[in-house]
Coordinates of C-alpha atoms and ligand atoms in Angstrom, one line a residue:
M10 CA -19.4 10.9 24.6
K11 CA -18.5 12.8 21.5
A12 CA -14.9 13.6 20.7
N13 CA -14.6 17.4 20.8
R14 CA -13.0 18.9 17.7
Q15 CA -10.9 21.3 19.8
D16 CA -9.6 18.4 21.9
F17 CA -8.7 16.6 18.7
L18 CA -6.7 19.6 17.5
N19 CA -5.1 20.1 21.0
F20 CA -4.2 16.6 21.9
I21 CA -3.7 14.7 18.7
C22 CA -0.5 15.7 16.8
Q23 CA -1.6 17.0 13.5
T24 CA 0.0 15.8 10.3
S25 CA -1.5 18.4 8.0
P26 CA -2.7 22.0 8.6
S27 CA -6.3 21.1 7.5
P28 CA -7.3 17.6 8.7
I29 CA -10.8 16.4 7.5
G30 CA -11.7 15.7 11.1
L31 CA -14.8 13.5 10.5
E32 CA -15.9 12.0 13.8
I33 CA -16.3 8.3 13.1
E34 CA -19.0 6.4 15.0
R35 CA -18.7 3.1 13.1
A36 CA -17.6 1.7 9.8
A37 CA -19.0 -1.2 7.8
G38 CA -18.3 -2.5 4.3
S39 CA -17.7 0.5 2.0
Y40 CA -19.1 3.1 4.4
L41 CA -18.0 5.3 7.3
Y42 CA -20.8 6.6 9.6
T43 CA -20.2 9.8 11.6
T44 CA -21.6 11.0 14.9
D45 CA -23.6 13.7 13.1
G46 CA -25.7 11.0 11.4
K47 CA -24.0 11.2 8.0
R48 CA -22.8 8.3 5.9
Y49 CA -19.6 8.5 3.7
L50 CA -18.7 6.1 0.9
D51 CA -15.0 5.4 1.3
F52 CA -13.4 5.5 -2.2
I53 CA -9.9 5.4 -0.8
S54 CA -10.3 2.5 1.7
G55 CA -8.6 4.3 4.5
I56 CA -5.7 4.6 2.0
G57 CA -5.5 1.1 0.7
V58 CA -6.4 -0.8 3.9
A59 CA -10.0 -1.9 3.6
N60 CA -9.6 -4.2 0.6
V61 CA -12.2 -6.5 2.1
G62 CA -14.3 -3.6 3.3
H63 CA -14.4 -2.0 6.8
S64 CA -15.0 -4.3 9.8
H65 CA -15.7 -7.4 7.8
P66 CA -17.7 -9.7 10.2
K67 CA -15.4 -12.6 9.5
V68 CA -12.3 -10.5 10.3
V69 CA -13.9 -9.3 13.5
A70 CA -14.9 -12.8 14.5
A71 CA -11.4 -14.1 13.9
L72 CA -9.7 -11.4 15.9
C73 CA -12.2 -11.8 18.8
T74 CA -11.6 -15.5 18.9
Q75 CA -7.9 -15.0 19.0
A76 CA -8.1 -12.2 21.6
K77 CA -9.9 -14.6 23.9
Q78 CA -7.0 -17.1 23.6
Y79 CA -4.0 -14.9 23.9
L80 CA -2.8 -11.5 22.9
H81 CA 1.0 -10.9 23.0
V82 CA 3.1 -13.6 24.6
M83 CA 6.7 -13.2 23.5
V84 CA 8.9 -11.1 21.1
Y85 CA 8.7 -12.2 17.6
G86 CA 10.2 -15.6 16.5
E87 CA 10.6 -17.3 19.9
Y88 CA 7.4 -19.2 20.4
R89 CA 5.3 -21.2 17.9
L90 CA 2.2 -19.1 17.4
K91 CA -0.5 -20.8 15.3
P92 CA -2.0 -17.6 13.8
Q93 CA 1.5 -16.6 12.5
I94 CA 2.3 -20.0 11.1
A95 CA -1.1 -20.5 9.4
L96 CA -0.9 -17.1 7.8
A97 CA 2.7 -17.4 6.6
K98 CA 1.9 -20.8 5.1
K99 CA -1.2 -19.5 3.3
L100 CA 0.7 -16.4 2.1
V101 CA 3.6 -18.4 0.8
S102 CA 1.2 -20.8 -1.1
L103 CA 0.0 -17.7 -3.1
L104 CA 3.5 -16.3 -3.9
P105 CA 5.7 -17.5 -6.7
S106 CA 8.7 -19.7 -5.8
P107 CA 11.2 -19.2 -4.2
L108 CA 9.4 -16.6 -1.9
N109 CA 8.9 -19.0 0.9
Q110 CA 9.7 -17.5 4.3
V111 CA 8.0 -14.7 6.1
Y112 CA 9.1 -12.1 8.6
F113 CA 6.1 -10.3 10.1
T114 CA 6.3 -6.6 11.1
N115 CA 3.8 -4.0 12.4
S116 CA 3.7 -1.8 9.3
G117 CA 4.9 -1.2 5.7
T118 CA 7.7 1.1 6.8
E119 CA 9.1 -1.6 9.1
A120 CA 8.7 -4.3 6.4
N121 CA 10.9 -2.1 4.1
E122 CA 13.4 -1.4 6.8
G123 CA 13.8 -5.1 7.4
A124 CA 14.1 -5.9 3.8
L125 CA 16.8 -3.2 3.3
K126 CA 18.8 -4.2 6.3
L127 CA 18.6 -7.9 5.3
A128 CA 19.8 -7.0 1.8
K129 CA 22.9 -5.1 3.2
K130 CA 23.7 -7.9 5.6
Y131 CA 23.3 -10.7 3.1
S132 CA 25.2 -9.1 0.3
G133 CA 27.9 -7.2 2.3
R134 CA 27.3 -4.3 -0.1
K135 CA 26.5 -0.8 0.9
H136 CA 24.7 0.9 -2.0
L137 CA 20.9 1.1 -2.3
I138 CA 18.9 2.2 -5.4
A139 CA 15.4 3.6 -5.4
F140 CA 13.3 5.5 -7.9
D141 CA 12.1 9.0 -8.2
G142 CA 8.5 9.4 -7.2
S143 CA 8.6 6.3 -4.8
F144 CA 7.2 6.1 -1.3
H145 CA 8.4 3.5 1.1
G146 CA 7.5 4.9 4.5
D147 CA 8.6 7.4 7.1
T148 CA 11.3 5.9 9.4
Q149 CA 14.8 7.2 8.6
G150 CA 15.7 4.1 6.5
A151 CA 12.5 4.0 4.5
C152 CA 12.5 7.8 4.2
S153 CA 16.1 7.5 2.8
V154 CA 14.8 5.6 -0.2
T155 CA 11.7 7.7 -0.7
G156 CA 11.9 9.5 -4.1
R157 CA 10.9 13.0 -3.4
E158 CA 13.4 15.5 -2.0
I159 CA 11.0 17.7 0.0
Y160 CA 10.2 14.7 2.2
R161 CA 13.8 13.8 2.8
K162 CA 15.4 17.2 3.1
P163 CA 14.1 18.1 6.7
F164 CA 15.4 14.8 8.0
E165 CA 18.9 14.8 6.6
P166 CA 21.5 13.4 7.2
L167 CA 19.7 10.2 6.2
L168 CA 21.3 6.9 5.0
P169 CA 24.4 7.5 2.9
N170 CA 24.9 5.6 -0.4
V171 CA 21.4 5.9 -1.8
S172 CA 20.9 6.8 -5.4
F173 CA 17.7 7.6 -7.3
L174 CA 16.9 6.6 -10.8
P175 CA 14.0 7.8 -13.0
F176 CA 11.1 5.3 -12.8
N177 CA 10.1 3.5 -15.9
K178 CA 13.3 4.5 -17.9
I179 CA 15.1 1.3 -19.0
E180 CA 18.2 3.3 -20.2
A181 CA 18.8 4.5 -16.6
L182 CA 19.1 0.9 -15.3
D183 CA 22.8 0.7 -16.4
A184 CA 23.6 2.8 -13.3
I185 CA 22.9 -0.4 -11.2
D186 CA 26.3 -2.0 -10.7
D187 CA 28.0 -4.6 -8.5
S188 CA 28.3 -2.1 -5.6
V189 CA 24.5 -2.3 -5.2
A190 CA 23.0 -4.4 -2.3
A191 CA 19.4 -3.8 -3.4
V192 CA 17.1 -2.0 -5.6
I193 CA 13.7 -1.2 -4.1
T194 CA 10.6 -0.3 -6.1
E195 CA 6.9 -0.4 -6.1
A196 CA 5.4 -2.4 -8.9
I197 CA 3.0 0.5 -9.5
Q198 CA 3.9 3.7 -7.8
G199 CA 1.1 4.7 -5.5
E200 CA 2.0 8.0 -3.9
G201 CA 3.9 9.0 -7.0
G202 CA 0.5 9.4 -8.7
I203 CA -0.6 5.8 -9.6
R204 CA 2.1 5.3 -12.2
V205 CA 2.0 2.0 -14.0
P206 CA 5.4 1.1 -15.6
D207 CA 5.6 0.0 -19.3
D208 CA 5.4 -3.8 -19.7
D209 CA 9.2 -4.1 -20.3
F210 CA 10.4 -2.0 -17.4
L211 CA 10.2 -4.5 -14.4
P212 CA 11.5 -7.5 -16.5
A213 CA 14.5 -5.3 -17.5
L214 CA 15.0 -4.3 -13.9
R215 CA 15.0 -7.9 -12.9
A216 CA 17.5 -8.8 -15.6
R217 CA 19.9 -5.9 -14.6
C218 CA 19.8 -6.9 -11.0
N219 CA 20.6 -10.5 -12.0
A220 CA 23.5 -9.3 -14.1
V221 CA 25.2 -7.4 -11.3
G222 CA 24.1 -9.6 -8.3
A223 CA 21.9 -6.9 -6.7
L224 CA 18.8 -8.0 -4.8
L225 CA 15.4 -6.8 -6.1
I226 CA 12.8 -5.7 -3.5
F227 CA 9.2 -5.2 -4.5
D228 CA 7.2 -3.0 -2.2
E229 CA 3.7 -4.3 -2.5
V230 CA 2.4 -2.5 0.6
Q231 CA -0.2 -0.6 -1.5
T232 CA -0.6 -3.0 -4.5
G233 CA -0.9 -6.3 -2.7
F234 CA -3.9 -8.5 -1.8
G235 CA -6.1 -8.1 -4.9
R236 CA -5.9 -4.3 -5.2
T237 CA -4.6 -4.3 -8.8
G238 CA -6.8 -7.1 -10.1
R239 CA -4.2 -9.9 -9.3
H240 CA -3.4 -11.3 -5.8
F241 CA -0.1 -9.5 -6.1
A242 CA 0.9 -6.8 -8.7
L243 CA 4.0 -8.8 -9.7
E244 CA 1.7 -11.3 -11.5
H245 CA 1.0 -8.6 -14.2
W246 CA 4.6 -8.9 -15.3
G247 CA 5.6 -12.4 -14.1
V248 CA 8.7 -10.9 -12.4
V249 CA 9.8 -12.5 -9.1
P250 CA 11.8 -10.2 -6.7
D251 CA 14.2 -11.5 -4.1
L252 CA 12.2 -9.8 -1.4
I253 CA 8.6 -8.6 -1.3
T254 CA 7.1 -6.4 1.3
F255 CA 3.4 -6.0 2.4
A256 CA 1.2 -4.1 4.9
K257 CA -1.9 -1.9 4.7
S258 CA -4.7 -4.3 3.6
M259 CA -2.8 -7.4 4.8
G260 CA -4.2 -7.2 8.3
G261 CA -7.8 -6.8 7.2
G262 CA -7.9 -3.5 9.2
M263 CA -5.4 -4.5 11.9
P264 CA -1.7 -3.4 12.0
L265 CA 0.5 -5.9 10.2
G266 CA 3.3 -6.0 7.6
A267 CA 5.8 -8.5 6.3
F268 CA 8.8 -9.1 4.2
V269 CA 9.1 -12.4 2.4
G270 CA 12.1 -14.0 0.7
R271 CA 13.8 -17.4 0.1
R272 CA 14.9 -19.3 3.2
E273 CA 18.6 -19.1 2.4
L274 CA 18.3 -15.3 2.2
M275 CA 16.1 -14.9 5.3
A276 CA 18.5 -17.1 7.3
S277 CA 20.9 -14.1 7.5
L278 CA 18.8 -12.6 10.2
S279 CA 19.4 -15.5 12.7
T280 CA 23.2 -15.5 12.8
D281 CA 26.3 -13.2 13.0
P282 CA 25.0 -11.9 15.4
P283 CA 21.8 -13.8 16.3
L284 CA 18.9 -11.5 17.1
S285 CA 20.2 -8.9 14.7
H286 CA 16.7 -7.8 13.7
V287 CA 13.9 -8.3 16.2
T288 CA 10.5 -6.8 17.0
T289 CA 8.3 -7.1 20.0
F290 CA 4.9 -6.7 18.4
G291 CA 5.5 -7.5 14.8
G292 CA 3.2 -10.4 13.7
H293 CA 0.8 -9.8 16.6
P294 CA -1.3 -13.0 17.0
V295 CA -4.6 -11.0 16.8
S296 CA -3.4 -9.2 13.6
C297 CA -2.4 -12.5 12.1
A298 CA -5.7 -14.1 12.9
A299 CA -7.4 -11.1 11.2
A300 CA -5.1 -11.3 8.3
L301 CA -5.8 -14.9 7.7
A302 CA -9.5 -14.2 7.7
A303 CA -9.0 -11.3 5.2
L304 CA -6.9 -13.6 3.0
E305 CA -9.6 -16.2 3.0
I306 CA -12.2 -13.6 2.1
L307 CA -10.0 -12.4 -0.8
L308 CA -9.8 -16.0 -2.1
D309 CA -13.4 -17.1 -1.4
E310 CA -15.0 -14.0 -2.8
G311 CA -12.6 -13.8 -5.8
L312 CA -11.8 -10.2 -4.9
A313 CA -8.8 -9.9 -7.3
A314 CA -11.1 -10.8 -10.3
Q315 CA -13.7 -8.4 -8.9
A316 CA -11.1 -5.6 -8.7
E317 CA -10.1 -6.3 -12.3
K318 CA -13.7 -6.1 -13.6
K319 CA -14.9 -3.1 -11.5
G320 CA -11.6 -1.3 -12.2
Q321 CA -12.3 -1.5 -16.0
Q322 CA -15.8 -0.3 -15.4
I323 CA -14.7 2.7 -13.4
R324 CA -11.9 3.6 -15.9
E325 CA -14.2 3.4 -18.8
R326 CA -16.8 5.7 -17.2
L327 CA -14.1 8.2 -16.1
R328 CA -12.6 8.2 -19.6
H329 CA -16.0 9.2 -21.0
L330 CA -16.1 12.0 -18.4
A331 CA -12.6 13.0 -19.5
Q332 CA -13.7 13.4 -23.1
R333 CA -16.2 16.0 -22.0
H334 CA -14.0 17.9 -19.6
K335 CA -10.6 19.3 -20.6
G336 CA -9.5 19.5 -16.9
I337 CA -9.2 15.7 -16.7
L338 CA -5.9 14.8 -18.4
E339 CA -5.6 11.1 -17.9
I340 CA -7.3 8.1 -16.3
R341 CA -4.8 5.3 -15.4
G342 CA -4.2 2.3 -13.2
K343 CA -4.8 -1.4 -12.8
G344 CA -7.7 -3.1 -11.1
L345 CA -9.1 -0.9 -8.3
M346 CA -5.9 1.2 -8.0
I347 CA -6.9 4.1 -10.2
G348 CA -5.5 7.6 -10.8
M349 CA -7.4 10.5 -12.3
E350 CA -4.9 13.2 -13.3
L351 CA -6.3 16.7 -13.4
D352 CA -4.8 19.9 -14.8
S353 CA -4.2 21.7 -11.5
A354 CA -3.9 21.1 -7.8
K355 CA -6.6 23.7 -7.2
R356 CA -9.0 21.6 -9.3
T357 CA -8.0 18.4 -7.4
Q358 CA -8.7 20.0 -4.0
A359 CA -12.0 21.5 -5.2
L360 CA -13.2 18.1 -6.5
V361 CA -12.2 16.3 -3.2
E362 CA -14.1 19.0 -1.2
D363 CA -17.1 19.0 -3.5
V364 CA -17.6 15.2 -3.3
L365 CA -17.1 15.1 0.4
K366 CA -20.1 17.4 0.8
D367 CA -22.0 14.7 -1.1
G368 CA -20.8 11.9 1.1
L369 CA -17.9 10.5 -1.0
I370 CA -14.3 10.3 0.3
L371 CA -11.6 10.8 -2.3
G372 CA -8.0 12.1 -1.9
W373 CA -4.9 12.9 -3.9
T374 CA -1.5 11.1 -3.8
L375 CA 1.3 12.3 -1.6
H376 CA 3.8 13.2 -4.3
S377 CA 1.3 14.3 -6.9
D378 CA -1.4 16.7 -5.8
R379 CA -3.0 16.7 -9.3
V380 CA -3.8 13.0 -9.1
I381 CA -7.0 11.9 -7.5
R382 CA -6.7 8.4 -6.0
I383 CA -9.6 6.0 -6.5
M384 CA -9.2 2.9 -4.4
P385 CA -12.5 1.6 -3.0
P386 CA -13.0 -1.7 -1.1
L387 CA -12.7 -4.5 -3.7
N388 CA -16.0 -6.0 -2.7
L389 CA -18.0 -2.8 -3.1
S390 CA -21.5 -3.5 -4.6
E391 CA -22.6 -2.3 -8.1
E392 CA -24.9 0.2 -6.3
E393 CA -22.0 1.6 -4.3
L394 CA -19.8 1.8 -7.4
E395 CA -22.6 3.6 -9.2
E396 CA -23.1 6.0 -6.2
G397 CA -19.4 6.9 -6.2
L398 CA -19.2 7.5 -10.0
H399 CA -22.4 9.5 -10.0
C400 CA -21.0 11.7 -7.3
I401 CA -17.8 12.3 -9.3
E402 CA -19.8 13.0 -12.5
K403 CA -22.1 15.4 -10.7
A404 CA -19.1 17.4 -9.4
W405 CA -18.2 18.0 -13.1
A406 CA -21.7 18.9 -14.2
Ligands
PLP526 N1 5.2 1.5 1.0 C1 4.2 2.0 0.2 C2 4.2 1.7 -1.2 C3 3.2 2.8 0.8 O1 2.2 3.2 0.1 C4 3.2 3.0 2.2 C5 2.2 3.8 2.9 O2 1.5 4.6 2.3 C6 4.3 2.5 3.0 C7 5.3 1.8 2.3 C8 4.4 2.7 4.4 O3 3.5 1.9 5.1 P1 3.1 2.1 6.6 O4 2.3 3.4 6.6 O5 2.3 0.9 7.0 O6 4.3 2.2 7.4

């Protein structure tokens, strides 16, 4: 039976006044198939989720196998669950030392909540620092460190003792002092408009945090798992945070997030009092089985290297397009996390609507409605890449 559009509007809480409302029949690889017989090339990966493509057969097989064994059996951290342990071990093997212990969550927001709570508990300090233009999620804690006032204002009062600094301004880092429990930042701002910091910014941030004893949290919810042309974006700068958070593509399409830190730091969560941060469903065995399969695909298919190469190809083509059209101001990004900045929000919206008619899904970033986000699955084929680029070029013809 088809899902009626009016029922969708009546019974599903809307998050925007004009939802796309495509009715999905199935999804596979880089495409979504709708009930009206159309096919859409997904150039945003369900917003950074489908790094290995939609419904990858190995992910689906892994989650079915796990579902037949057991689903949920006990709140997080009490029983030994093989899918969690295998995934944590594999993830840690890919992360730089000393990021060696994992706490699984259901989402990116919860991963950031956990990391922020842990930083306050471990350090005994109260002050948190975040950056203008950041996005860290929508619970009250994560929202408190999200760097755009219009998204905080309606929900105030939020967390006290949060300060915002300009992103990518080394001079501003002096404001981080010994009252600071933690600084949270994305390595590359996603919702802020695909903003890549200068090469010296994150090393300078690390040095400042070391100097004042503040913990550094990298939010790699959007940048992780091959998206930027490395397994994790931190590899571009060789900077190791105290805590790193993940979600989105981590679960291969299933809900899963995590925060990871050194054992001595993570140990704060099990004492004074014990059970001070728990979750019922975080690290669901089925999600972990799917995530392990997705991670193996990432490694076996060399998806980070593929993202690096295809990202260069796309940026080059779009820069040629920008030379011919004044409305395109800049093409930026790393790997397959690409931003195309246009000269007006009107033009951005028109482009997104135009290409949708041609079967291509694009979108803009939350804090920057002049920046088109291009984040296709990392394993899209040459033909699919060509199809997407052709569609964008056609919209400018
Ligand atoms: N952090 C970043 C950088 C994100 O881009 C997002 C979501 O877009 C989040 C956190 C929140 O993640 P979730 O929607 O899984 O709670």
